[in-house]
Short mmCIF file of C-alpha atoms and ligand atoms in Angstrom, two decimals:
data_model
loop_
_atom_site.label_atom_id
_atom_site.label_comp_id
_atom_site.label_asym_id
_atom_site.label_seq_id
_atom_site.Cartn_x
_atom_site.Cartn_y
_atom_site.Cartn_z
CA MET A 1 -115.74 93.20 38.91
CA ARG A 2 -114.82 90.09 40.88
CA LEU A 3 -111.48 88.26 40.76
CA VAL A 4 -111.12 84.84 42.39
CA MET A 5 -107.66 83.66 43.38
CA LEU A 6 -107.75 79.98 42.39
CA GLY A 7 -104.01 79.49 42.99
CA THR A 8 -101.54 81.93 44.52
CA GLY A 9 -98.48 79.68 44.73
CA GLY A 10 -95.53 79.14 42.45
CA PHE A 11 -93.21 76.29 41.53
CA ILE A 12 -95.19 73.42 43.08
CA PRO A 13 -98.57 73.20 44.81
CA THR A 14 -98.62 73.04 48.60
CA GLU A 15 -101.27 72.29 51.23
CA THR A 16 -102.19 75.98 51.27
CA ALA A 17 -101.37 77.30 47.79
CA GLN A 18 -102.10 75.80 44.40
CA THR A 19 -100.04 77.25 41.55
CA ALA A 20 -100.89 80.31 39.49
CA CYS A 21 -104.50 80.69 38.36
CA TYR A 22 -106.79 83.74 38.61
CA LEU A 23 -110.38 83.82 37.35
CA LEU A 24 -112.80 86.63 36.50
CA PRO A 25 -116.03 84.61 36.46
CA GLU A 26 -118.27 87.45 35.24
CA VAL A 27 -116.42 87.70 31.92
CA GLY A 28 -115.00 84.18 31.57
CA VAL A 29 -111.38 85.32 31.68
CA MET A 30 -108.58 83.35 33.33
CA LEU A 31 -105.03 84.55 33.92
CA ASP A 32 -102.62 81.60 33.87
CA ALA A 33 -103.62 77.97 34.24
CA GLY A 34 -101.63 76.44 37.08
CA THR A 35 -102.91 73.70 39.35
CA GLY A 36 -105.42 76.10 40.95
CA LEU A 37 -107.48 75.65 37.79
CA TYR A 38 -108.98 72.51 39.36
CA ARG A 39 -111.22 74.85 41.39
CA THR A 40 -112.75 76.41 38.25
CA SER A 41 -115.99 74.40 38.39
CA ARG A 42 -116.96 76.12 41.64
CA TYR A 43 -116.87 79.59 40.15
CA LEU A 44 -117.27 79.68 36.36
CA PRO A 45 -120.92 79.92 35.28
CA GLU A 46 -122.05 76.78 33.45
CA ASP A 47 -123.00 78.68 30.31
CA SER A 48 -119.83 80.78 30.23
CA GLU A 49 -117.19 80.79 27.54
CA LEU A 50 -113.58 80.79 28.72
CA ASP A 51 -110.56 82.74 27.52
CA VAL A 52 -107.27 81.73 29.16
CA PHE A 53 -104.34 84.14 28.93
CA LEU A 54 -100.93 82.60 29.66
CA SER A 55 -97.97 84.63 30.94
CA HIS A 56 -95.46 81.95 29.89
CA ALA A 57 -95.11 78.20 29.43
CA HIS A 58 -93.76 77.01 32.80
CA GLY A 59 -95.67 74.15 34.39
CA ASP A 60 -96.73 76.11 37.47
CA HIS A 61 -98.67 78.40 35.10
CA THR A 62 -99.99 75.83 32.60
CA GLU A 63 -100.37 72.31 34.05
CA GLY A 64 -103.96 73.02 35.06
CA LEU A 65 -105.05 72.98 31.40
CA THR A 66 -105.19 69.23 31.99
CA TRP A 67 -108.20 69.73 34.29
CA LEU A 68 -110.45 71.79 31.99
CA PHE A 69 -112.42 68.82 30.70
CA ALA A 70 -112.92 67.35 34.19
CA SER A 71 -113.97 70.78 35.47
CA PHE A 72 -116.72 71.04 32.87
CA MET A 73 -117.79 67.47 33.60
CA LEU A 74 -117.93 68.12 37.33
CA GLN A 75 -120.42 70.90 36.80
CA GLU A 76 -122.67 68.57 34.81
CA LEU A 77 -122.33 65.71 37.28
CA ARG A 78 -123.50 67.94 40.12
CA MET A 79 -126.79 68.60 38.37
CA PRO A 80 -129.85 66.64 39.51
CA GLY A 81 -130.96 63.60 37.54
CA VAL A 82 -127.54 62.32 36.48
CA ASP A 83 -127.70 58.64 35.66
CA GLU A 84 -126.28 56.13 33.21
CA THR A 85 -128.44 57.33 30.33
CA ALA A 86 -127.25 60.92 30.76
CA ILE A 87 -123.54 60.23 30.62
CA SER A 88 -123.01 60.41 26.85
CA GLY A 89 -124.70 63.80 26.71
CA ILE A 90 -122.52 64.99 29.58
CA LEU A 91 -119.39 63.83 27.78
CA ASP A 92 -120.45 65.54 24.55
CA ARG A 93 -121.24 68.86 26.23
CA SER A 94 -118.03 68.79 28.28
CA ASN A 95 -115.99 68.10 25.15
CA ALA A 96 -117.76 70.88 23.27
CA ARG A 97 -116.93 73.33 26.05
CA LEU A 98 -113.32 72.09 26.19
CA HIS A 99 -112.82 72.56 22.45
CA SER A 100 -114.22 76.08 22.64
CA VAL A 101 -111.71 77.25 25.27
CA ARG A 102 -109.48 79.90 23.71
CA VAL A 103 -105.91 79.86 25.04
CA HIS A 104 -104.05 83.09 24.28
CA ALA A 105 -100.25 83.15 24.45
CA THR A 106 -97.12 84.33 22.69
CA GLN A 107 -95.68 82.32 19.82
CA SER A 108 -92.90 80.87 22.00
CA THR A 109 -95.41 79.75 24.64
CA VAL A 110 -97.75 78.21 22.05
CA ASP A 111 -94.79 76.42 20.48
CA ALA A 112 -93.78 75.02 23.86
CA LEU A 113 -97.26 73.79 24.79
CA ARG A 114 -99.33 72.92 21.75
CA ALA A 115 -97.98 69.38 21.29
CA LYS A 116 -98.18 68.63 25.01
CA PHE A 117 -101.88 69.47 25.18
CA GLU A 118 -102.77 68.30 21.65
CA ALA A 119 -105.23 65.67 22.86
CA PHE A 120 -107.49 68.35 24.36
CA HIS A 121 -108.05 70.19 21.03
CA LEU A 122 -107.91 73.63 22.60
CA ASP A 123 -108.32 76.76 20.48
CA TRP A 124 -104.83 78.30 20.56
CA ARG A 125 -104.60 82.02 19.75
CA LEU A 126 -101.54 84.24 19.41
CA LEU A 127 -101.68 87.28 21.67
CA THR A 128 -102.43 90.60 20.06
CA SER A 129 -102.83 93.95 21.80
CA PRO A 130 -105.34 95.21 22.50
CA GLU A 131 -107.95 92.46 22.45
CA ALA A 132 -111.59 93.04 23.29
CA LEU A 133 -113.11 91.51 26.42
CA PRO A 134 -116.78 91.11 27.37
CA GLN A 135 -118.60 94.03 28.99
CA GLY A 136 -116.64 96.61 27.00
CA GLY A 137 -113.22 95.65 28.32
CA ARG A 138 -109.86 95.19 26.69
CA ILE A 139 -106.66 93.33 27.53
CA THR A 140 -103.14 94.28 26.56
CA HIS A 141 -99.90 92.40 27.17
CA PHE A 142 -96.36 93.62 27.65
CA SER A 143 -92.90 92.25 28.28
CA ALA A 144 -92.53 91.74 32.02
CA SER A 145 -89.05 90.25 32.32
CA GLN A 146 -85.76 89.65 30.55
CA GLY A 147 -87.19 86.33 29.35
CA ASP A 148 -90.40 85.25 27.61
CA GLU A 149 -92.80 86.23 30.41
CA VAL A 150 -95.52 88.72 29.58
CA GLY A 151 -97.71 90.70 31.94
CA PHE A 152 -101.34 91.66 31.34
CA ARG A 153 -103.40 94.76 31.84
CA LEU A 154 -107.22 94.55 31.74
CA ASP A 155 -109.32 97.70 31.49
CA TRP A 156 -113.03 98.32 31.66
CA PRO A 157 -114.67 101.71 31.95
CA GLY A 158 -114.09 102.63 35.58
CA HIS A 159 -112.00 99.66 36.72
CA SER A 160 -108.71 98.00 35.85
CA LEU A 161 -106.36 95.19 36.80
CA ALA A 162 -102.74 94.27 36.06
CA TYR A 163 -101.02 90.90 36.49
CA VAL A 164 -97.22 90.61 36.63
CA THR A 165 -95.46 87.41 37.57
CA ASP A 166 -92.09 85.67 37.40
CA THR A 167 -90.07 88.85 37.24
CA THR A 168 -87.73 90.86 39.44
CA ALA A 169 -89.33 94.10 40.60
CA GLY A 170 -87.21 97.22 40.89
CA PRO A 171 -87.46 100.99 40.68
CA ASP A 172 -86.66 101.14 36.97
CA VAL A 173 -88.51 98.17 35.49
CA LYS A 174 -89.90 98.98 32.06
CA TYR A 175 -93.40 97.68 32.73
CA ILE A 176 -94.20 100.44 35.24
CA GLU A 177 -95.74 102.49 32.42
CA ASN A 178 -97.83 99.51 31.29
CA ILE A 179 -99.50 99.13 34.68
CA ARG A 180 -99.79 102.81 35.56
CA GLY A 181 -102.79 103.74 37.68
CA VAL A 182 -104.57 100.38 37.75
CA ASP A 183 -107.08 99.75 40.54
CA LEU A 184 -105.59 96.37 41.40
CA LEU A 185 -102.07 95.03 40.80
CA LEU A 186 -101.29 91.35 41.30
CA HIS A 187 -97.50 91.15 41.54
CA ASP A 188 -95.02 88.31 42.00
CA CYS A 189 -93.57 88.04 45.50
CA ASN A 190 -91.71 84.79 45.85
CA GLY A 191 -89.37 85.49 48.76
CA PRO A 192 -88.51 87.86 51.62
CA ASP A 193 -86.52 91.07 51.40
CA ARG A 194 -83.48 89.39 53.00
CA MET A 195 -83.31 87.07 49.96
CA ALA A 196 -83.41 89.85 47.36
CA GLY A 197 -80.18 88.59 45.75
CA LEU A 198 -81.51 85.09 45.24
CA MET A 199 -84.87 86.41 44.01
CA ALA A 200 -83.09 88.48 41.36
CA ARG A 201 -81.15 85.44 40.20
CA ILE A 202 -84.27 83.34 39.80
CA SER A 203 -86.38 86.15 38.30
CA HIS A 204 -88.70 86.75 41.22
CA SER A 205 -89.57 89.60 43.57
CA THR A 206 -89.64 90.58 47.25
CA PRO A 207 -92.38 92.47 49.15
CA SER A 208 -90.53 95.77 49.30
CA ALA A 209 -89.52 95.67 45.64
CA ALA A 210 -93.09 94.90 44.55
CA ALA A 211 -94.34 97.73 46.79
CA LEU A 212 -91.88 100.11 45.17
CA VAL A 213 -93.22 99.21 41.73
CA ALA A 214 -96.80 99.73 42.98
CA ALA A 215 -95.87 103.15 44.37
CA ARG A 216 -94.02 104.26 41.22
CA ALA A 217 -96.87 103.06 39.00
CA GLY A 218 -99.47 104.88 41.09
CA VAL A 219 -101.73 101.85 41.43
CA LYS A 220 -104.50 101.80 44.04
CA ARG A 221 -104.05 98.35 45.58
CA LEU A 222 -101.26 95.74 45.57
CA VAL A 223 -101.81 92.05 46.22
CA LEU A 224 -98.70 89.86 46.44
CA ILE A 225 -98.89 86.51 44.64
CA HIS A 226 -96.77 83.56 43.42
CA HIS A 227 -95.69 82.46 46.90
CA ASN A 228 -92.80 80.07 47.42
CA PRO A 229 -93.30 76.54 48.78
CA MET A 230 -90.12 76.70 50.93
CA ASN A 231 -91.34 78.41 54.12
CA TRP A 232 -89.53 81.60 53.20
CA SER A 233 -91.95 83.88 55.01
CA ILE A 234 -92.82 87.18 53.37
CA GLU A 235 -95.10 88.24 56.24
CA GLU A 236 -92.12 89.57 58.20
CA ASP A 237 -91.66 92.17 55.45
CA LEU A 238 -95.26 93.35 55.22
CA GLY A 239 -94.56 96.32 57.51
CA SER A 240 -91.61 97.45 55.39
CA ALA A 241 -93.61 97.02 52.20
CA ARG A 242 -96.51 99.05 53.61
CA ARG A 243 -94.19 101.92 54.47
CA ILE A 244 -93.37 102.06 50.76
CA PHE A 245 -96.93 101.38 49.52
CA ALA A 246 -99.60 101.38 52.23
CA ASN A 247 -102.29 99.40 50.41
CA THR A 248 -100.28 96.16 50.21
CA GLU A 249 -101.62 92.75 51.17
CA ILE A 250 -100.77 89.09 50.70
CA GLY A 251 -103.00 87.10 48.36
CA THR A 252 -104.20 83.66 49.42
CA ASP A 253 -106.06 80.83 47.69
CA GLY A 254 -109.81 81.37 47.69
CA MET A 255 -109.55 85.12 48.23
CA GLU A 256 -112.09 87.10 46.22
CA LEU A 257 -111.30 90.68 45.27
CA GLU A 258 -113.57 93.40 43.90
CA PHE A 259 -111.96 95.96 41.66
ZN1 ZN B 1 -94.02 80.63 38.18
#
């Protein structure tokens, strides 16, 4: 299955990294809806439904919901034969797709966002576990931090993915059991090892700490995401991280991963 990294940054978009958004085009599943969502029209099939799963309510994970309608419209406007007479049909179909988008989140996240995005008439759903996904898959969620953030695990026969963000990795984090053995782990990595103290205070992770979680959980591949916009390089720590968990790499916008 293919995963497209629409936004691998955190906090605020930069020239190289939009904020958190990850799309599985083959099944119409999106993990978080940061500013990277604006790239959706390039990847989501035009006849696809869309289920968005939100880890928490912060803007760098949710502001992109604003661009759903325009994304659907863009796909229509790129089709041949668009002219003045076609525009009302395009608006109707784009609105119909917008109103059919299911946004799955915890009660606290729905409470924080529903009024803000009321004008879009999205289909808000409270998270339950497990929930069925297309092609025989299922998604479960779990507490991933001391706060409201949840992580996700997606399983299909023969392949699996876990997504953990906005949390401080460590050898004893409780979610290790939730992500055990997945083929691909996307894990928060917001700053370098030398800033581990600050990362812990702001509920984020370093390369070596994320690698330790990957090793303890027995995953097959680790991709570091949620990069900082402050030029705090994590590349200097890639060697250290790979000594802990060899199959570690840094995710970037536009990267496509098979798992
Ligand atoms: Zn964030």
